[in-house]
């Protein structure tokens, strides 16, 4: 253990050099280098600060332009976006949804909001994303088709209603293969692309492979509007429905209040959308700078003999959160201790979802890669840094 300490101190010094920064270096802080003030003041001056306004419409159009999706619906955050996307994919109380154990808690929470249960499956070690092999193995080994042709869990008798892969830290998972597997079983894919705006896989934006996809614009993401999210889909009917249920299911009328469903107050306020529009103008430049930082890290960690997580084949990652893989749990803990004591913020990857008390009874597969990664992966400072 002690043998590592010198290397970790060297890493701290090199990270400080890259960031050109004394004092505390956070994991990820936002950069407001563009039209943020101008657009937010403009929204205030317009008096349209709430859920109606030109910036919300512009934000949605920008998301379509950037991602190539036909439709985008702005929401208050990524969790709300995922909740609605799952409902629109048909997830209902009593259903089950396949997802990865190695994810941020919001993925599992959104499934639970629908009254459904998560089935936590393993990830690929090289992508950190849901393994198509794990999904296929579960479908082959643990499900049957019922009399109505639905795929049901043999053990619980519950329908498998959807599959939610997540692109961990911005690195695309093997989403094309996963969609192909799920298509064969007639299971809709809802992509949790909360972390991966701007990342492509085989030349296509993450979030646009599934029936629906979602993004987050939380303060810690590559681009932010404080709190915000978006649903994307190529299905016009689903897009209309998404807009309707996220705006309290109000039937359009000049003065009357009529609501035809139990809707949600999930629409992104114009004030946040103004900030989002300014940030989206810088997305491409931010991704370039994050990729430059990842290149610096790759060089540094190769020199000191620590594994740095890089984009998988076929992917162009936004490198939202950079990560290293330490040799074992002890080395990880020592790395966390040395770096945080030196005011360079680092953080272990999430606990597996099935280890959290509210999801402890959910079904799992062997989770071999997830457990291996959980013990070793640590995130390191990843804010956009100027190149010069
Ligand atoms: C994988 C994942 N899913 C969902 C979310 C939820 O997004 P939000 O914080 O905007 O609700 C986040 C981020 O916070 C996330 O990292």
PDB file of N, CA, C and O and ligand atoms in Angstrom, residues 77-80 82 103-104 106-107 166 192 194-195 214 216-218 220-221 228 320 350, ligand 1:
ATOM      1  N   UNK A  77     -35.658  18.090 -15.049  1.00  0.00           N
ATOM      2  CA  UNK A  77     -34.368  17.414 -14.796  1.00  0.00           C
ATOM      3  C   UNK A  77     -34.345  16.073 -15.530  1.00  0.00           C
ATOM      4  O   UNK A  77     -35.345  15.677 -16.144  1.00  0.00           O
ATOM      5  N   UNK A  78     -33.213  15.410 -15.458  1.00  0.00           N
ATOM      6  CA  UNK A  78     -33.057  14.142 -16.173  1.00  0.00           C
ATOM      7  C   UNK A  78     -33.892  13.022 -15.565  1.00  0.00           C
ATOM      8  O   UNK A  78     -34.362  12.136 -16.284  1.00  0.00           O
ATOM      9  N   UNK A  79     -34.063  13.062 -14.251  1.00  0.00           N
ATOM     10  CA  UNK A  79     -34.865  12.019 -13.592  1.00  0.00           C
ATOM     11  C   UNK A  79     -36.312  12.078 -14.069  1.00  0.00           C
ATOM     12  O   UNK A  79     -36.924  11.046 -14.368  1.00  0.00           O
ATOM     13  N   UNK A  80     -36.854  13.296 -14.132  1.00  0.00           N
ATOM     14  CA  UNK A  80     -38.235  13.478 -14.617  1.00  0.00           C
ATOM     15  C   UNK A  80     -38.339  13.008 -16.072  1.00  0.00           C
ATOM     16  O   UNK A  80     -39.317  12.358 -16.465  1.00  0.00           O
ATOM     17  N   UNK A  82     -36.572  10.710 -17.502  1.00  0.00           N
ATOM     18  CA  UNK A  82     -36.538   9.237 -17.537  1.00  0.00           C
ATOM     19  C   UNK A  82     -37.857   8.644 -17.054  1.00  0.00           C
ATOM     20  O   UNK A  82     -38.354   7.663 -17.617  1.00  0.00           O
ATOM     21  N   UNK A 103     -24.851   2.057 -11.834  1.00  0.00           N
ATOM     22  CA  UNK A 103     -25.414   3.296 -12.381  1.00  0.00           C
ATOM     23  C   UNK A 103     -25.659   4.266 -11.246  1.00  0.00           C
ATOM     24  O   UNK A 103     -25.529   3.919 -10.065  1.00  0.00           O
ATOM     25  N   UNK A 104     -26.027   5.506 -11.606  1.00  0.00           N
ATOM     26  CA  UNK A 104     -26.457   6.478 -10.605  1.00  0.00           C
ATOM     27  C   UNK A 104     -27.887   6.127 -10.190  1.00  0.00           C
ATOM     28  O   UNK A 104     -28.675   5.639 -11.001  1.00  0.00           O
ATOM     29  N   UNK A 106     -30.605   7.538  -9.846  1.00  0.00           N
ATOM     30  CA  UNK A 106     -31.775   8.082 -10.560  1.00  0.00           C
ATOM     31  C   UNK A 106     -32.337   7.087 -11.570  1.00  0.00           C
ATOM     32  O   UNK A 106     -33.547   7.062 -11.808  1.00  0.00           O
ATOM     33  N   UNK A 107     -31.465   6.263 -12.168  1.00  0.00           N
ATOM     34  CA  UNK A 107     -31.938   5.281 -13.148  1.00  0.00           C
ATOM     35  C   UNK A 107     -32.953   4.346 -12.486  1.00  0.00           C
ATOM     36  O   UNK A 107     -34.061   4.129 -13.004  1.00  0.00           O
ATOM     37  N   UNK A 166     -27.316   2.584 -19.657  1.00  0.00           N
ATOM     38  CA  UNK A 166     -26.824   3.909 -19.277  1.00  0.00           C
ATOM     39  C   UNK A 166     -25.387   4.061 -19.790  1.00  0.00           C
ATOM     40  O   UNK A 166     -24.582   3.131 -19.649  1.00  0.00           O
ATOM     41  N   UNK A 192     -30.693   5.847 -21.054  1.00  0.00           N
ATOM     42  CA  UNK A 192     -30.325   6.850 -20.058  1.00  0.00           C
ATOM     43  C   UNK A 192     -28.986   7.449 -20.504  1.00  0.00           C
ATOM     44  O   UNK A 192     -27.909   6.952 -20.174  1.00  0.00           O
ATOM     45  N   UNK A 194     -28.088  10.463 -19.712  1.00  0.00           N
ATOM     46  CA  UNK A 194     -27.971  11.638 -18.844  1.00  0.00           C
ATOM     47  C   UNK A 194     -26.561  12.219 -18.868  1.00  0.00           C
ATOM     48  O   UNK A 194     -26.374  13.435 -18.811  1.00  0.00           O
ATOM     49  N   UNK A 195     -25.564  11.326 -18.957  1.00  0.00           N
ATOM     50  CA  UNK A 195     -24.167  11.760 -18.809  1.00  0.00           C
ATOM     51  C   UNK A 195     -23.462  11.944 -20.146  1.00  0.00           C
ATOM     52  O   UNK A 195     -22.299  12.344 -20.162  1.00  0.00           O
ATOM     53  N   UNK A 214     -32.872  10.019 -22.941  1.00  0.00           N
ATOM     54  CA  UNK A 214     -32.948  11.212 -22.071  1.00  0.00           C
ATOM     55  C   UNK A 214     -31.553  11.768 -21.787  1.00  0.00           C
ATOM     56  O   UNK A 214     -30.567  11.034 -21.791  1.00  0.00           O
ATOM     57  N   UNK A 216     -29.435  14.796 -19.114  1.00  0.00           N
ATOM     58  CA  UNK A 216     -29.515  15.634 -17.913  1.00  0.00           C
ATOM     59  C   UNK A 216     -28.663  16.884 -18.113  1.00  0.00           C
ATOM     60  O   UNK A 216     -27.597  16.819 -18.732  1.00  0.00           O
ATOM     61  N   UNK A 217     -29.139  17.979 -17.571  1.00  0.00           N
ATOM     62  CA  UNK A 217     -28.380  19.238 -17.611  1.00  0.00           C
ATOM     63  C   UNK A 217     -28.159  19.759 -16.194  1.00  0.00           C
ATOM     64  O   UNK A 217     -28.160  20.959 -15.942  1.00  0.00           O
ATOM     65  N   UNK A 218     -27.965  18.813 -15.278  1.00  0.00           N
ATOM     66  CA  UNK A 218     -27.642  19.128 -13.896  1.00  0.00           C
ATOM     67  C   UNK A 218     -26.331  19.928 -13.830  1.00  0.00           C
ATOM     68  O   UNK A 218     -25.529  19.875 -14.765  1.00  0.00           O
ATOM     69  N   UNK A 220     -23.610  19.432 -12.570  1.00  0.00           N
ATOM     70  CA  UNK A 220     -22.338  18.694 -12.662  1.00  0.00           C
ATOM     71  C   UNK A 220     -22.091  18.108 -14.054  1.00  0.00           C
ATOM     72  O   UNK A 220     -21.092  17.433 -14.265  1.00  0.00           O
ATOM     73  N   UNK A 221     -22.996  18.375 -15.014  1.00  0.00           N
ATOM     74  CA  UNK A 221     -22.855  17.729 -16.325  1.00  0.00           C
ATOM     75  C   UNK A 221     -22.011  18.583 -17.291  1.00  0.00           C
ATOM     76  O   UNK A 221     -21.630  19.709 -16.981  1.00  0.00           O
ATOM     77  N   UNK A 228     -32.111  20.560 -15.276  1.00  0.00           N
ATOM     78  CA  UNK A 228     -32.844  20.446 -16.535  1.00  0.00           C
ATOM     79  C   UNK A 228     -32.643  19.079 -17.148  1.00  0.00           C
ATOM     80  O   UNK A 228     -31.732  18.345 -16.767  1.00  0.00           O
ATOM     81  N   UNK A 320     -17.199  12.943 -20.010  1.00  0.00           N
ATOM     82  CA  UNK A 320     -17.815  13.781 -18.967  1.00  0.00           C
ATOM     83  C   UNK A 320     -17.046  13.684 -17.646  1.00  0.00           C
ATOM     84  O   UNK A 320     -16.568  14.688 -17.132  1.00  0.00           O
ATOM     85  N   UNK A 350     -20.238   4.681  -8.013  1.00  0.00           N
ATOM     86  CA  UNK A 350     -21.412   4.414  -7.174  1.00  0.00           C
ATOM     87  C   UNK A 350     -21.392   3.005  -6.580  1.00  0.00           C
ATOM     88  O   UNK A 350     -20.851   2.087  -7.172  1.00  0.00           O
TER      89      UNK A 350
HETATM   90  C1  LIG B   1     -27.054   8.099 -15.115  1.00  0.00           C
HETATM   91  C2  LIG B   1     -27.935   9.206 -14.663  1.00  0.00           C
HETATM   92  N1  LIG B   1     -29.262   9.087 -14.813  1.00  0.00           N
HETATM   93  C3  LIG B   1     -30.089  10.064 -14.443  1.00  0.00           C
HETATM   94  C4  LIG B   1     -29.614  11.237 -13.885  1.00  0.00           C
HETATM   95  C5  LIG B   1     -30.604  12.212 -13.416  1.00  0.00           C
HETATM   96  O1  LIG B   1     -30.445  13.485 -13.897  1.00  0.00           O
HETATM   97  P1  LIG B   1     -30.888  14.754 -13.016  1.00  0.00           P
HETATM   98  O2  LIG B   1     -29.887  14.942 -11.936  1.00  0.00           O
HETATM   99  O3  LIG B   1     -30.919  15.859 -14.005  1.00  0.00           O
HETATM  100  O4  LIG B   1     -32.258  14.454 -12.474  1.00  0.00           O
HETATM  101  C6  LIG B   1     -28.224  11.420 -13.742  1.00  0.00           C
HETATM  102  C7  LIG B   1     -27.587  12.626 -13.229  1.00  0.00           C
HETATM  103  O5  LIG B   1     -27.765  13.273 -12.330  1.00  0.00           O
HETATM  104  C8  LIG B   1     -27.363  10.366 -14.115  1.00  0.00           C
HETATM  105  O6  LIG B   1     -26.032  10.470 -13.956  1.00  0.00           O
END
